[in-house]
PDB file of C-alpha atoms in Angstrom:
ATOM      1  CA  MET A 180      96.265 -68.397  -3.436  1.00 77.00           C
ATOM      2  CA  THR A 181      99.897 -69.257  -3.264  1.00 89.00           C
ATOM      3  CA  ILE A 182     102.265 -69.212  -6.138  1.00 90.00           C
ATOM      4  CA  ARG A 183     102.531 -72.956  -5.916  1.00 88.00           C
ATOM      5  CA  THR A 184      98.758 -73.395  -6.402  1.00 90.00           C
ATOM      6  CA  ARG A 185      98.720 -70.900  -9.258  1.00 88.00           C
ATOM      7  CA  LEU A 186     101.623 -72.622 -10.975  1.00 86.00           C
ATOM      8  CA  ILE A 187      99.990 -76.055 -10.690  1.00 88.00           C
ATOM      9  CA  SER A 188      96.706 -74.658 -12.035  1.00 88.00           C
ATOM     10  CA  LEU A 189      98.475 -72.957 -14.950  1.00 85.00           C
ATOM     11  CA  LEU A 190     100.444 -76.099 -15.829  1.00 86.00           C
ATOM     12  CA  LEU A 191      97.290 -78.206 -15.633  1.00 86.00           C
ATOM     13  CA  ALA A 192      95.428 -75.763 -17.876  1.00 86.00           C
ATOM     14  CA  CYS A 193      98.335 -75.726 -20.356  1.00 87.00           C
ATOM     15  CA  GLY A 194      98.360 -79.537 -20.433  1.00 85.00           C
ATOM     16  CA  LEU A 195      94.651 -80.259 -20.406  1.00 87.00           C
ATOM     17  CA  THR A 196      93.593 -77.674 -22.997  1.00 89.00           C
ATOM     18  CA  PRO A 197      95.585 -79.142 -25.933  1.00 88.00           C
ATOM     19  CA  MET A 198      94.710 -82.661 -24.818  1.00 90.00           C
ATOM     20  CA  LEU A 199      90.981 -81.867 -24.808  1.00 89.00           C
ATOM     21  CA  LEU A 200      91.256 -80.041 -28.148  1.00 90.00           C
ATOM     22  CA  VAL A 201      93.131 -82.946 -29.772  1.00 88.00           C
ATOM     23  CA  SER A 202      90.633 -85.450 -28.308  1.00 90.00           C
ATOM     24  CA  TYR A 203      87.692 -83.481 -29.677  1.00 90.00           C
ATOM     25  CA  LEU A 204      89.243 -83.102 -33.142  1.00 88.00           C
ATOM     26  CA  ASP A 205      90.178 -86.802 -33.219  1.00 88.00           C
ATOM     27  CA  HIS A 206      86.644 -87.773 -32.217  1.00 90.00           C
ATOM     28  CA  ARG A 207      85.160 -85.645 -35.015  1.00 89.00           C
ATOM     29  CA  ARG A 208      87.562 -87.094 -37.593  1.00 90.00           C
ATOM     30  CA  ASN A 209      86.780 -90.649 -36.474  1.00 87.00           C
ATOM     31  CA  ALA A 210      83.053 -89.970 -36.693  1.00 87.00           C
ATOM     32  CA  GLU A 211      83.458 -88.653 -40.258  1.00 87.00           C
ATOM     33  CA  ASN A 212      85.599 -91.670 -41.199  1.00 87.00           C
ATOM     34  CA  ALA A 213      83.013 -94.025 -39.713  1.00 86.00           C
ATOM     35  CA  ALA A 214      80.271 -92.377 -41.765  1.00 86.00           C
ATOM     36  CA  THR A 215      82.396 -92.657 -44.923  1.00 89.00           C
ATOM     37  CA  ILE A 216      83.184 -96.300 -44.219  1.00 88.00           C
ATOM     38  CA  GLU A 217      79.512 -97.011 -43.535  1.00 90.00           C
ATOM     39  CA  THR A 218      78.481 -95.365 -46.823  1.00 90.00           C
ATOM     40  CA  LYS A 219      81.111 -97.324 -48.770  1.00 91.00           C
ATOM     41  CA  ALA A 220      80.136-100.598 -47.097  1.00 91.00           C
ATOM     42  CA  GLU A 221      76.468 -99.991 -47.838  1.00 93.00           C
ATOM     43  CA  ALA A 222      77.254 -99.261 -51.493  1.00 93.00           C
ATOM     44  CA  ALA A 223      79.422-102.379 -51.743  1.00 93.00           C
ATOM     45  CA  LEU A 224      76.695-104.560 -50.200  1.00 94.00           C
ATOM     46  CA  ARG A 225      74.078-103.085 -52.498  1.00 95.00           C
ATOM     47  CA  GLU A 226      76.249-103.651 -55.559  1.00 95.00           C
ATOM     48  CA  SER A 227      76.960-107.225 -54.470  1.00 95.00           C
ATOM     49  CA  ALA A 228      73.258-107.918 -53.973  1.00 94.00           C
ATOM     50  CA  GLU A 229      72.430-106.409 -57.378  1.00 95.00           C
ATOM     51  CA  HIS A 230      75.054-108.604 -59.048  1.00 95.00           C
ATOM     52  CA  ARG A 231      73.679-111.693 -57.307  1.00 95.00           C
ATOM     53  CA  LEU A 232      70.108-110.812 -58.318  1.00 95.00           C
ATOM     54  CA  ALA A 233      71.201-110.220 -61.900  1.00 95.00           C
ATOM     55  CA  ALA A 234      72.937-113.608 -61.925  1.00 95.00           C
ATOM     56  CA  VAL A 235      69.853-115.344 -60.535  1.00 94.00           C
ATOM     57  CA  ALA A 236      67.625-113.574 -63.079  1.00 94.00           C
ATOM     58  CA  ALA A 237      69.923-114.599 -65.921  1.00 95.00           C
ATOM     59  CA  ALA A 238      69.984-118.209 -64.727  1.00 94.00           C
ATOM     60  CA  ARG A 239      66.201-118.297 -64.376  1.00 95.00           C
ATOM     61  CA  GLY A 240      65.854-116.739 -67.821  1.00 94.00           C
ATOM     62  CA  LYS A 241      68.056-119.468 -69.281  1.00 95.00           C
ATOM     63  CA  ASP A 242      66.006-122.120 -67.456  1.00 95.00           C
ATOM     64  CA  ILE A 243      62.779-120.710 -68.893  1.00 96.00           C
ATOM     65  CA  GLU A 244      64.277-120.506 -72.401  1.00 96.00           C
ATOM     66  CA  HIS A 245      65.477-124.095 -72.088  1.00 96.00           C
ATOM     67  CA  TYR A 246      62.017-125.222 -70.946  1.00 96.00           C
ATOM     68  CA  PHE A 247      60.252-123.521 -73.853  1.00 96.00           C
ATOM     69  CA  ASP A 248      62.839-124.807 -76.326  1.00 96.00           C
ATOM     70  CA  GLY A 249      61.982-128.302 -75.084  1.00 96.00           C
ATOM     71  CA  VAL A 250      58.251-127.650 -75.376  1.00 95.00           C
ATOM     72  CA  ILE A 251      58.665-126.273 -78.910  1.00 95.00           C
ATOM     73  CA  ALA A 252      60.758-129.297 -79.918  1.00 94.00           C
ATOM     74  CA  HIS A 253      58.107-131.610 -78.468  1.00 93.00           C
ATOM     75  CA  VAL A 254      55.259-129.806 -80.261  1.00 90.00           C
ATOM     76  CA  LYS A 255      57.188-129.917 -83.549  1.00 89.00           C
ATOM     77  CA  SER A 256      57.786-133.619 -83.030  1.00 89.00           C
ATOM     78  CA  LEU A 257      54.082-134.238 -82.410  1.00 86.00           C
ATOM     79  CA  ALA A 258      53.060-132.003 -85.328  1.00 83.00           C
ATOM     80  CA  GLY A 259      55.170-134.052 -87.692  1.00 84.00           C
ATOM     81  CA  ASP A 260      53.636-137.334 -86.545  1.00 86.00           C
ATOM     82  CA  ASP A 261      50.944-138.600 -88.956  1.00 87.00           C
ATOM     83  CA  THR A 262      49.313-140.591 -86.167  1.00 90.00           C
ATOM     84  CA  ILE A 263      48.575-137.373 -84.272  1.00 86.00           C
ATOM     85  CA  ALA A 264      47.134-135.673 -87.358  1.00 83.00           C
ATOM     86  CA  ARG A 265      44.894-138.664 -88.123  1.00 90.00           C
ATOM     87  CA  GLY A 266      43.856-138.858 -84.458  1.00 90.00           C
ATOM     88  CA  LEU A 267      42.823-135.195 -84.406  1.00 86.00           C
ATOM     89  CA  VAL A 268      40.696-135.613 -87.535  1.00 89.00           C
ATOM     90  CA  ARG A 269      39.077-138.692 -86.013  1.00 93.00           C
ATOM     91  CA  LEU A 270      38.551-136.941 -82.642  1.00 90.00           C
ATOM     92  CA  SER A 271      36.807-134.018 -84.346  1.00 87.00           C
ATOM     93  CA  ARG A 272      34.533-136.355 -86.291  1.00 89.00           C
ATOM     94  CA  ASP A 273      33.725-138.477 -83.223  1.00 88.00           C
ATOM     95  CA  LEU A 274      32.971-135.412 -81.070  1.00 84.00           C
ATOM     96  CA  LYS A 275      30.474-134.183 -83.663  1.00 83.00           C
ATOM     97  CA  ALA A 276      28.846-137.625 -83.759  1.00 85.00           C
ATOM     98  CA  LEU A 277      28.694-137.721 -79.959  1.00 82.00           C
ATOM     99  CA  ALA A 278      27.140-134.238 -79.808  1.00 79.00           C
ATOM    100  CA  ALA A 279      24.462-135.330 -82.293  1.00 81.00           C
ATOM    101  CA  GLU A 280      23.344-138.051 -79.853  1.00 83.00           C
ATOM    102  CA  PHE A 281      22.234-135.503 -77.230  1.00 82.00           C
ATOM    103  CA  ASP A 282      18.983-133.547 -77.390  1.00 83.00           C
ATOM    104  CA  ALA A 283      18.665-129.868 -76.425  1.00 79.00           C
ATOM    105  CA  SER A 284      17.559-130.557 -72.844  1.00 84.00           C
ATOM    106  CA  GLN A 285      20.598-132.764 -72.190  1.00 85.00           C
ATOM    107  CA  VAL A 286      22.909-130.119 -73.665  1.00 80.00           C
ATOM    108  CA  GLU A 287      21.271-127.442 -71.493  1.00 82.00           C
ATOM    109  CA  ALA A 288      21.573-129.653 -68.382  1.00 85.00           C
ATOM    110  CA  GLY A 289      25.272-130.207 -69.128  1.00 83.00           C
ATOM    111  CA  ARG A 290      25.808-126.484 -69.707  1.00 83.00           C
ATOM    112  CA  SER A 291      24.033-125.693 -66.413  1.00 86.00           C
ATOM    113  CA  GLU A 292      26.126-128.216 -64.467  1.00 89.00           C
ATOM    114  CA  LEU A 293      29.348-126.888 -66.011  1.00 87.00           C
ATOM    115  CA  GLY A 294      28.292-123.306 -65.274  1.00 87.00           C
ATOM    116  CA  SER A 295      27.484-124.039 -61.629  1.00 90.00           C
ATOM    117  CA  TYR A 296      30.978-125.490 -61.123  1.00 92.00           C
ATOM    118  CA  TYR A 297      32.745-122.574 -62.805  1.00 89.00           C
ATOM    119  CA  ARG A 298      30.593-119.929 -61.088  1.00 90.00           C
ATOM    120  CA  GLY A 299      30.968-121.659 -57.698  1.00 91.00           C
ATOM    121  CA  PRO A 300      34.138-123.417 -56.516  1.00 92.00           C
ATOM    122  CA  PHE A 301      36.249-122.443 -59.519  1.00 91.00           C
ATOM    123  CA  GLU A 302      35.348-118.728 -59.324  1.00 91.00           C
ATOM    124  CA  SER A 303      35.961-118.480 -55.572  1.00 92.00           C
ATOM    125  CA  GLU A 304      39.375-120.162 -55.884  1.00 93.00           C
ATOM    126  CA  TYR A 305      40.237-118.007 -58.901  1.00 91.00           C
ATOM    127  CA  ARG A 306      39.395-114.824 -56.975  1.00 92.00           C
ATOM    128  CA  ARG A 307      41.433-116.031 -53.988  1.00 93.00           C
ATOM    129  CA  GLN A 308      44.511-116.589 -56.143  1.00 93.00           C
ATOM    130  CA  ASN A 309      44.084-113.453 -58.301  1.00 93.00           C
ATOM    131  CA  GLU A 310      43.567-110.613 -55.818  1.00 91.00           C
ATOM    132  CA  GLY A 311      39.765-110.695 -56.048  1.00 90.00           C
ATOM    133  CA  ARG A 312      39.587-110.322 -59.847  1.00 90.00           C
ATOM    134  CA  SER A 313      36.805-112.130 -61.672  1.00 89.00           C
ATOM    135  CA  SER A 314      37.603-114.906 -64.132  1.00 88.00           C
ATOM    136  CA  GLY A 315      35.036-113.633 -66.645  1.00 87.00           C
ATOM    137  CA  ILE A 316      33.710-117.167 -66.969  1.00 86.00           C
ATOM    138  CA  ASP A 317      30.177-116.054 -67.922  1.00 84.00           C
ATOM    139  CA  SER A 318      31.304-114.763 -71.319  1.00 86.00           C
ATOM    140  CA  VAL A 319      33.288-117.945 -71.940  1.00 84.00           C
ATOM    141  CA  LEU A 320      30.349-120.175 -71.034  1.00 82.00           C
ATOM    142  CA  ALA A 321      27.971-118.129 -73.194  1.00 80.00           C
ATOM    143  CA  ASN A 322      30.157-118.718 -76.250  1.00 82.00           C
ATOM    144  CA  LEU A 323      30.513-122.504 -75.887  1.00 78.00           C
ATOM    145  CA  ASP A 324      29.088-124.570 -78.689  1.00 75.00           C
ATOM    146  CA  PRO A 325      27.064-127.745 -77.918  1.00 63.00           C
ATOM    147  CA  ILE A 326      30.053-130.001 -78.595  1.00 65.00           C
ATOM    148  CA  ALA A 327      32.117-128.276 -75.897  1.00 67.00           C
ATOM    149  CA  THR A 328      29.515-128.781 -73.159  1.00 59.00           C
TER     150      THR A 328
END
């Protein structure tokens, strides 16, 4: 090997070694910065989403409160109306009179028809919409008085 070849090799080694070292260190630093930026961006997005969800929940809560305030005002309005009170007394009296017109076999037939609906289509739809839970309709039907059927 000539001195010229050795000198070129030495100069190349002296130039490439720091360049490779600086490139490696810069790559590591950039990777760490990218991870930090990614973590900060993720935290910022999460915080933004939480704030938006909290705002939506608050708005929905206000909507529900407003709805129930309206319902309460309506019920109070109806409760203060004498026509409603008189109508309820009359309805109760008329229902008792209507129930007296039916004999036991008619009441039992009505109870059976009502039970077949609630045990059939109603129960299957209820289970479909409530994760397979039973409506417990048998206990409700057993406690109905003749006026209700």
